[in-house]
């Protein structure tokens, strides 16, 4: 039975041996040599230090293309024209599914045709050497961004390759991303990733870990997202990770988003061990975008405004081409500049909005209910508690494709667009909190002259791409 305990050195070695054989580049990994490589990197490429020493929100896009020289050119452009403070390397979908053979075919195809035959950078196929060429070519810290339920080989190779930041976690890269990986399996696999990050950390190479806050990306109640961040942060801390960036996806109501980011930092500091440096990252709207670049820039601008008020440590930007999928480098850079323009105009203003503290208190109360139920379910062990709480539905994520979550919770916006819970399923929550949600949702029902129903939820899912925040009846 797996528990929230540091995995022993012999198990770390055994798993390391086991995963190397999954692809030939696994044999390039040599931990001691990799430590020396990291020690040779200049301070401006040390991800955790750059992130944690910043005095205002740092901007980071998503970006990944198959060929190494194209990835270098892309990141140089986003750093130069987009003025990104931190850079990504978004990994392709085959690699995320451990389909290294198919990734290899895609990479070879890209090399022959010059086409972007993969939707990201196949880092396992590029290997330690290829990753190091990228790290050496780019004059800023780079993070591995992906969606990999079994990220063990990807971590071993990218850490050895000079990357010092790694996104994801056993819940946040399971529940929204996969149907077939069980939660126990991904928790065990991510204990290896975090233990490896901890092993680098103990040798002075602090690997930053960033659980994926947005989860299913659409109308996720803030307290559910924050509870899962705290769980993944605790699991990483147990394995020795000391730089953790907790994430949160914009929902679009400024009061609730600012309140949620404040709660995320406060609860992160409270629930994670003192030896961990806790930072926060705000993801610009992760739901459906308007199919119109001007209106898409409006969504991005609202994200910038929210970030200027809440001042998270990092903002993951979107592009005006979000509706179409992977943006051109020009559009990706534009999303960075739009965000920067709004932040820089708003950040020196003293914008005082009513109701943030009240909303933050509510979000904190809700999150504590969820954390309490995890600890109760596991008799104090976060791993067992998480497994049992998801099994019972006491912890749940709306619209989750994974069998590991019930998906019985249904969110809907209230009358000023804050995300509330319309169907609770078996979510562990105090009755008086449920009453608050019910009252705010019925105020919307009155305004719209209709009953609270799944129709509201469906209307809300499309509202922003249709140009609104709340899915009012036509
Ligand atoms: C969290 C994943 C969804 C977001 O991740 C972006 N995304 C995915 N793959 C790439 C890529 N290869 N380059 C730039 N952005 C990318 C999508 O647009 C979406 O916003």
XYZ file of C-alpha atoms and ligand atoms in Angstrom:
494
model
C 0.000 0.000 0.000
C 1.641 3.257 -1.090
C 1.911 6.045 1.451
C 3.143 9.616 1.610
C 6.704 8.534 2.420
C 10.061 9.309 0.818
C 10.972 6.475 -1.531
C 14.216 4.778 -0.471
C 17.454 5.150 -2.460
C 17.476 1.517 -3.634
C 13.951 1.906 -5.039
C 14.973 5.152 -6.768
C 17.902 3.310 -8.377
C 15.771 0.308 -9.350
C 13.143 2.459 -11.062
C 15.867 4.540 -12.737
C 17.335 1.327 -14.201
C 13.888 0.106 -15.242
C 12.861 3.225 -17.187
C 16.190 3.722 -19.003
C 15.423 0.826 -21.299
C 12.211 2.457 -22.544
C 14.202 4.445 -25.102
C 17.911 4.441 -26.101
C 18.460 8.023 -24.920
C 17.757 6.811 -21.376
C 21.340 5.517 -21.281
C 22.683 9.079 -21.695
C 21.542 9.909 -18.148
C 24.370 10.021 -15.589
C 23.285 11.706 -12.347
C 26.734 12.770 -11.098
C 27.691 14.147 -14.527
C 24.322 15.925 -14.721
C 24.927 17.624 -11.374
C 28.218 18.963 -12.713
C 26.446 20.162 -15.860
C 23.843 22.080 -13.827
C 26.611 23.613 -11.717
C 28.125 24.960 -14.937
C 24.948 26.890 -15.838
C 24.895 30.679 -15.253
C 22.578 32.074 -12.524
C 20.253 33.605 -15.142
C 19.344 30.059 -16.226
C 18.578 28.767 -12.740
C 14.799 28.566 -12.847
C 13.900 28.586 -9.133
C 16.278 31.446 -8.320
C 15.001 33.637 -11.184
C 11.358 32.913 -10.310
C 11.706 33.371 -6.558
C 13.769 36.574 -6.710
C 11.406 38.488 -9.031
C 9.632 41.547 -7.643
C 6.611 41.399 -9.968
C 4.779 38.721 -11.982
C 6.976 36.936 -14.536
C 5.404 36.039 -17.889
C 5.741 32.627 -19.541
C 4.041 31.264 -22.689
C 3.576 27.676 -23.827
C 5.639 26.663 -26.885
C 6.904 23.468 -28.455
C 7.848 22.319 -31.958
C 9.475 19.044 -33.034
C 12.899 20.055 -34.393
C 15.646 21.306 -32.101
C 16.737 24.192 -34.316
C 13.117 25.319 -34.684
C 12.569 25.136 -30.914
C 15.672 27.277 -30.407
C 14.429 29.820 -32.964
C 10.940 29.817 -31.410
C 12.160 30.379 -27.855
C 14.623 33.071 -29.017
C 11.707 34.849 -30.686
C 9.426 34.599 -27.622
C 12.260 35.843 -25.430
C 13.216 38.644 -27.845
C 9.928 39.805 -29.404
C 7.607 38.513 -26.691
C 9.802 39.618 -23.811
C 8.966 36.378 -21.981
C 10.730 36.264 -18.602
C 10.559 32.471 -18.398
C 10.353 30.065 -21.311
C 8.649 26.709 -21.839
C 9.271 23.603 -23.765
C 5.887 22.059 -24.451
C 6.179 18.336 -25.039
C 4.291 16.529 -27.842
C 1.314 14.245 -27.272
C 3.038 11.006 -28.294
C 5.734 11.543 -25.681
C 3.028 12.332 -23.129
C 1.617 8.868 -23.847
C 5.086 7.243 -23.707
C 4.802 6.509 -27.453
C 8.466 7.231 -28.160
C 8.460 5.184 -31.396
C 5.701 7.353 -32.880
C 7.436 10.493 -31.623
C 10.600 9.322 -33.394
C 8.712 8.844 -36.651
C 7.185 12.299 -36.275
C 10.583 13.843 -35.567
C 12.184 12.170 -38.594
C 9.246 13.269 -40.713
C 9.669 16.845 -39.453
C 13.370 16.708 -40.293
C 12.596 15.539 -43.831
C 9.675 17.864 -44.584
C 10.294 20.856 -42.312
C 6.677 20.503 -41.195
C 5.599 20.607 -37.541
C 4.497 16.990 -37.603
C 4.278 16.816 -33.797
C 2.402 19.206 -31.494
C 5.417 19.684 -29.271
C 9.083 18.939 -28.590
C 9.865 15.206 -28.265
C 12.442 15.638 -25.510
C 12.964 11.905 -24.874
C 13.910 11.390 -28.511
C 16.166 14.467 -28.531
C 17.826 13.019 -25.445
C 20.129 14.635 -22.908
C 22.398 16.032 -25.619
C 19.565 17.631 -27.574
C 18.099 19.159 -24.413
C 21.483 20.609 -23.466
C 21.858 22.251 -26.908
C 18.504 23.970 -26.271
C 19.457 25.034 -22.742
C 22.779 26.427 -23.987
C 21.201 28.334 -26.879
C 18.573 30.163 -24.822
C 19.466 32.917 -22.372
C 16.620 32.368 -19.901
C 15.310 29.578 -17.647
C 13.150 26.957 -19.389
C 10.404 24.740 -17.951
C 9.159 21.390 -19.233
C 5.404 21.699 -19.829
C 3.456 18.591 -20.833
C 0.579 16.386 -19.651
C 2.247 13.062 -18.937
C 0.699 10.557 -16.527
C 3.952 8.506 -16.541
C 6.638 11.213 -16.733
C 9.524 9.223 -15.217
C 11.763 8.924 -18.298
C 10.841 12.452 -19.456
C 11.956 13.772 -16.058
C 15.180 11.721 -15.973
C 16.220 12.969 -19.409
C 15.120 16.608 -19.143
C 16.597 17.031 -15.644
C 19.917 15.580 -16.885
C 19.500 17.796 -19.953
C 19.610 20.991 -17.882
C 15.934 21.816 -17.337
C 15.259 23.006 -13.782
C 11.458 23.224 -13.788
C 8.869 20.545 -14.456
C 5.084 20.895 -14.642
C 2.442 18.413 -13.562
C 1.544 15.916 -10.905
C -0.155 12.596 -10.191
C -3.664 14.084 -9.935
C -3.391 17.151 -12.153
C -1.887 15.140 -15.030
C -4.215 12.209 -14.496
C -7.750 13.448 -13.838
C -7.928 15.957 -16.755
C -5.679 14.059 -19.128
C -6.290 10.363 -19.136
C -8.912 7.716 -18.684
C -6.761 4.649 -18.406
C -4.163 5.472 -15.750
C -5.330 4.736 -12.200
C -4.634 7.318 -9.512
C -2.552 4.887 -7.410
C -0.357 4.218 -10.444
C 0.235 7.898 -11.217
C 0.861 8.786 -7.554
C 3.524 6.069 -7.378
C 5.104 7.162 -10.681
C 5.166 10.842 -9.697
C 6.778 9.933 -6.365
C 9.742 8.861 -8.511
C 9.696 12.162 -10.468
C 9.564 14.176 -7.251
C 12.203 11.998 -5.531
C 14.524 12.545 -8.513
C 13.849 16.309 -8.308
C 14.565 16.032 -4.567
C 17.837 14.199 -5.227
C 18.989 17.056 -7.502
C 17.807 19.546 -4.872
C 19.899 17.862 -2.161
C 22.942 18.357 -4.394
C 22.264 22.101 -4.744
C 20.319 21.959 -8.010
C 16.842 23.112 -6.942
C 14.361 21.656 -9.434
C 11.147 23.720 -9.395
C 7.941 21.696 -9.537
C 4.660 23.185 -10.748
C 1.469 21.141 -10.225
C -1.010 21.830 -13.032
C -3.589 24.142 -11.444
C -6.235 24.512 -14.164
C -7.201 20.795 -14.098
C -10.075 20.310 -16.592
C -9.804 23.984 -17.463
C -13.482 24.906 -17.467
C -15.363 26.321 -14.477
C -13.306 24.418 -11.902
C -14.393 25.614 -8.444
C -11.349 27.399 -6.925
C -11.391 25.350 -3.687
C -11.181 22.053 -5.613
C -8.227 23.327 -7.650
C -6.452 24.662 -4.569
C -6.993 21.441 -2.570
C -5.388 19.421 -5.363
C -2.475 21.888 -5.506
C -1.915 21.476 -1.763
C -2.013 17.685 -2.056
C 0.475 17.590 -4.946
C 2.653 20.139 -3.176
C 2.738 17.977 -0.044
C 3.576 14.844 -2.035
C 6.438 16.678 -3.781
C 7.739 18.127 -0.518
C 7.847 14.648 1.050
C 10.191 13.564 -1.742
C 12.566 16.479 -1.132
C 11.291 19.126 -3.559
C 11.941 22.575 -2.098
C 10.724 24.938 -4.847
C 7.010 24.512 -5.583
C 4.798 26.713 -7.748
C 1.093 26.173 -7.103
C -1.172 26.897 -10.053
C -4.653 28.326 -10.583
C -6.649 28.777 -13.768
C -8.506 32.076 -14.320
C -12.314 31.707 -14.126
C -12.975 35.268 -15.299
C -14.631 36.912 -12.288
C -11.945 39.306 -11.035
C -12.999 39.232 -7.364
C -13.020 35.436 -7.255
C -9.748 35.096 -9.202
C -7.891 37.559 -6.976
C -9.377 35.920 -3.870
C -8.381 32.468 -5.112
C -4.781 33.526 -5.836
C -4.524 35.110 -2.380
C -5.918 31.929 -0.795
C -3.570 29.756 -2.866
C -0.471 31.541 -1.571
C -1.733 31.673 2.030
C -2.788 28.008 2.197
C 0.348 26.936 0.320
C 2.497 28.599 2.962
C 0.382 27.014 5.700
C 0.097 23.448 4.383
C 3.562 23.000 2.870
C 6.665 22.567 5.064
C 8.602 25.712 6.036
C 11.652 24.542 4.059
C 9.674 24.788 0.817
C 9.622 28.085 -1.103
C 6.014 28.364 -2.298
C 5.194 30.501 -5.330
C 2.016 30.836 -7.388
C 1.213 30.790 -11.092
C -1.916 32.213 -12.737
C -3.026 30.618 -16.016
C -4.929 32.959 -18.306
C -8.367 31.575 -19.194
C -8.098 27.899 -20.076
C -11.633 27.438 -21.415
C -13.052 28.127 -24.856
C -11.761 31.345 -26.473
C -13.553 33.727 -28.831
C -12.932 32.880 -32.519
C -12.015 36.529 -33.034
C -8.502 37.839 -32.317
C -9.685 41.229 -31.031
C -12.074 39.642 -28.538
C -9.456 37.035 -27.620
C -7.148 39.923 -26.728
C -9.896 41.202 -24.454
C -9.863 37.901 -22.561
C -6.055 38.058 -22.333
C -6.233 41.665 -21.132
C -8.643 40.733 -18.335
C -6.113 38.103 -17.274
C -3.411 40.751 -17.197
C -5.607 43.036 -15.106
C -6.322 40.250 -12.637
C -2.609 39.460 -12.389
C -1.792 43.141 -11.762
C -4.150 43.151 -8.765
C -3.327 39.703 -7.302
C 0.362 39.723 -8.301
C 1.055 35.982 -8.578
C 4.720 35.095 -9.084
C 4.101 33.902 -12.638
C 1.476 34.219 -15.392
C 1.024 31.630 -18.157
C -0.136 33.684 -21.105
C -2.508 32.837 -23.945
C -2.479 33.966 -27.562
C -5.183 35.670 -29.679
C -5.117 32.512 -31.811
C -6.124 30.269 -28.898
C -9.367 29.378 -30.682
C -7.404 27.680 -33.470
C -5.004 25.756 -31.151
C -1.219 25.998 -31.362
C -0.442 29.652 -32.153
C 2.136 31.079 -34.549
C 5.189 32.481 -32.809
C 3.980 35.989 -33.691
C 0.585 35.451 -32.043
C 2.204 33.778 -29.037
C 4.499 36.785 -28.624
C 1.524 39.136 -29.019
C -0.270 37.445 -26.135
C 2.791 38.085 -23.980
C 2.913 41.769 -24.970
C -0.834 42.305 -24.414
C -0.546 40.806 -20.957
C 2.530 42.879 -20.159
C 0.876 46.128 -21.338
C -2.108 45.695 -19.021
C -0.026 44.553 -16.044
C 2.395 47.465 -16.407
C -0.447 49.991 -16.667
C -2.399 48.577 -13.716
C 0.243 47.304 -11.300
C 1.149 50.749 -9.910
C -2.495 51.655 -9.306
C -4.028 51.052 -5.921
C -7.092 49.152 -7.081
C -9.300 48.357 -4.150
C -12.250 46.081 -4.902
C -15.005 45.251 -2.432
C -15.615 41.663 -1.518
C -12.216 40.097 -2.157
C -11.567 39.242 1.502
C -15.057 37.769 1.946
C -14.624 35.579 -1.139
C -11.140 34.580 -0.009
C -12.490 33.553 3.416
C -15.121 31.394 1.717
C -12.578 29.760 -0.614
C -10.289 29.039 2.333
C -13.131 27.488 4.348
C -14.108 25.279 1.407
C -10.517 24.201 0.805
C -10.052 23.282 4.470
C -13.185 21.082 4.297
C -11.612 19.211 1.388
C -8.199 18.918 3.036
C -9.845 17.698 6.266
C -11.672 14.955 4.412
C -8.472 13.809 2.720
C -6.705 13.519 6.066
C -9.717 11.770 7.646
C -9.979 9.280 4.777
C -6.296 8.453 5.086
C -5.879 8.571 8.866
C -3.383 11.368 8.287
C -1.694 9.868 5.231
C -2.205 12.152 2.212
C -1.704 9.401 -0.370
C -4.219 6.987 1.123
C -6.515 9.877 1.949
C -6.476 11.148 -1.615
C -7.172 7.711 -3.075
C -10.054 7.056 -0.681
C -11.506 10.558 -0.944
C -11.647 10.318 -4.739
C -13.086 6.798 -4.475
C -15.886 8.000 -2.196
C -16.484 11.192 -4.182
C -15.592 13.315 -1.157
C -12.991 14.823 -3.473
C -14.056 15.298 -7.076
C -13.314 17.317 -10.228
C -16.034 18.486 -12.631
C -15.953 17.268 -16.251
C -13.103 14.830 -15.457
C -12.412 12.301 -18.275
C -10.642 10.034 -15.778
C -12.351 7.074 -14.133
C -10.435 8.075 -10.985
C -12.861 10.938 -10.348
C -16.639 10.629 -10.075
C -17.228 13.828 -12.068
C -20.485 14.202 -10.113
C -19.806 17.820 -9.146
C -21.394 20.392 -11.446
C -20.360 24.055 -11.403
C -22.310 27.049 -12.661
C -21.710 30.785 -12.489
C -23.708 32.903 -10.040
C -25.214 36.278 -10.815
C -21.900 38.109 -11.022
C -20.087 35.280 -12.720
C -18.342 33.582 -9.827
C -18.076 29.812 -10.085
C -20.382 28.072 -7.627
C -21.373 24.452 -7.184
C -24.808 23.521 -8.479
C -24.578 19.731 -7.997
C -22.446 18.593 -5.058
C -22.287 14.837 -5.638
C -20.599 13.472 -2.511
C -18.150 16.360 -2.200
C -17.177 16.884 1.436
C -18.481 20.356 2.273
C -20.137 21.998 5.304
C -23.870 22.510 4.892
C -23.723 26.244 5.537
C -21.266 26.609 2.660
C -23.654 24.677 0.403
C -26.365 27.116 1.433
C -24.225 30.088 0.371
C -23.717 28.577 -3.081
C -27.404 27.735 -3.378
C -28.469 31.254 -2.427
C -26.122 32.864 -4.914
C -27.205 30.518 -7.684
C -30.897 31.100 -6.962
C -30.284 34.850 -7.210
C -29.127 34.198 -10.768
C -32.139 31.979 -11.421
C -34.395 34.839 -10.266
C -32.560 37.346 -12.446
C -32.938 35.073 -15.460
C -36.447 33.909 -14.623
C -35.490 30.250 -14.927
C -34.774 27.334 -12.596
C -31.249 26.308 -11.703
C -30.537 23.548 -14.191
C -27.838 21.833 -16.191
C -28.822 24.302 -18.934
C -27.070 27.018 -16.931
C -23.896 24.921 -16.776
C -23.958 24.301 -20.523
C -24.623 27.997 -21.228
C -21.689 28.965 -19.017
C -19.261 26.617 -20.775
C -19.681 28.537 -24.038
C -20.258 32.009 -22.600
C -16.723 33.446 -22.945
C -16.203 32.200 -26.508
C -19.630 33.741 -27.235
C -18.408 37.064 -25.854
C -19.837 37.061 -22.336
C -18.876 35.758 -18.886
C -22.229 34.370 -17.785
C -24.328 32.172 -20.050
C -27.532 34.176 -19.861
C -30.577 32.726 -21.702
C -31.014 34.211 -25.157
C -2.750 23.121 -21.089
C -2.749 22.776 -22.531
C -3.635 23.641 -23.385
C -2.913 24.892 -23.887
O -1.617 24.574 -24.370
C -1.423 25.211 -25.625
N -0.464 24.422 -26.382
C -0.456 23.077 -26.526
N 0.590 22.702 -27.285
C 1.271 23.836 -27.621
C 2.440 24.123 -28.367
N 3.120 23.125 -28.958
N 2.844 25.402 -28.496
C 2.125 26.395 -27.899
N 1.012 26.209 -27.165
C 0.608 24.929 -27.038
C -2.800 25.259 -26.252
O -2.871 26.297 -27.224
C -3.652 25.549 -25.042
O -3.665 26.947 -24.827
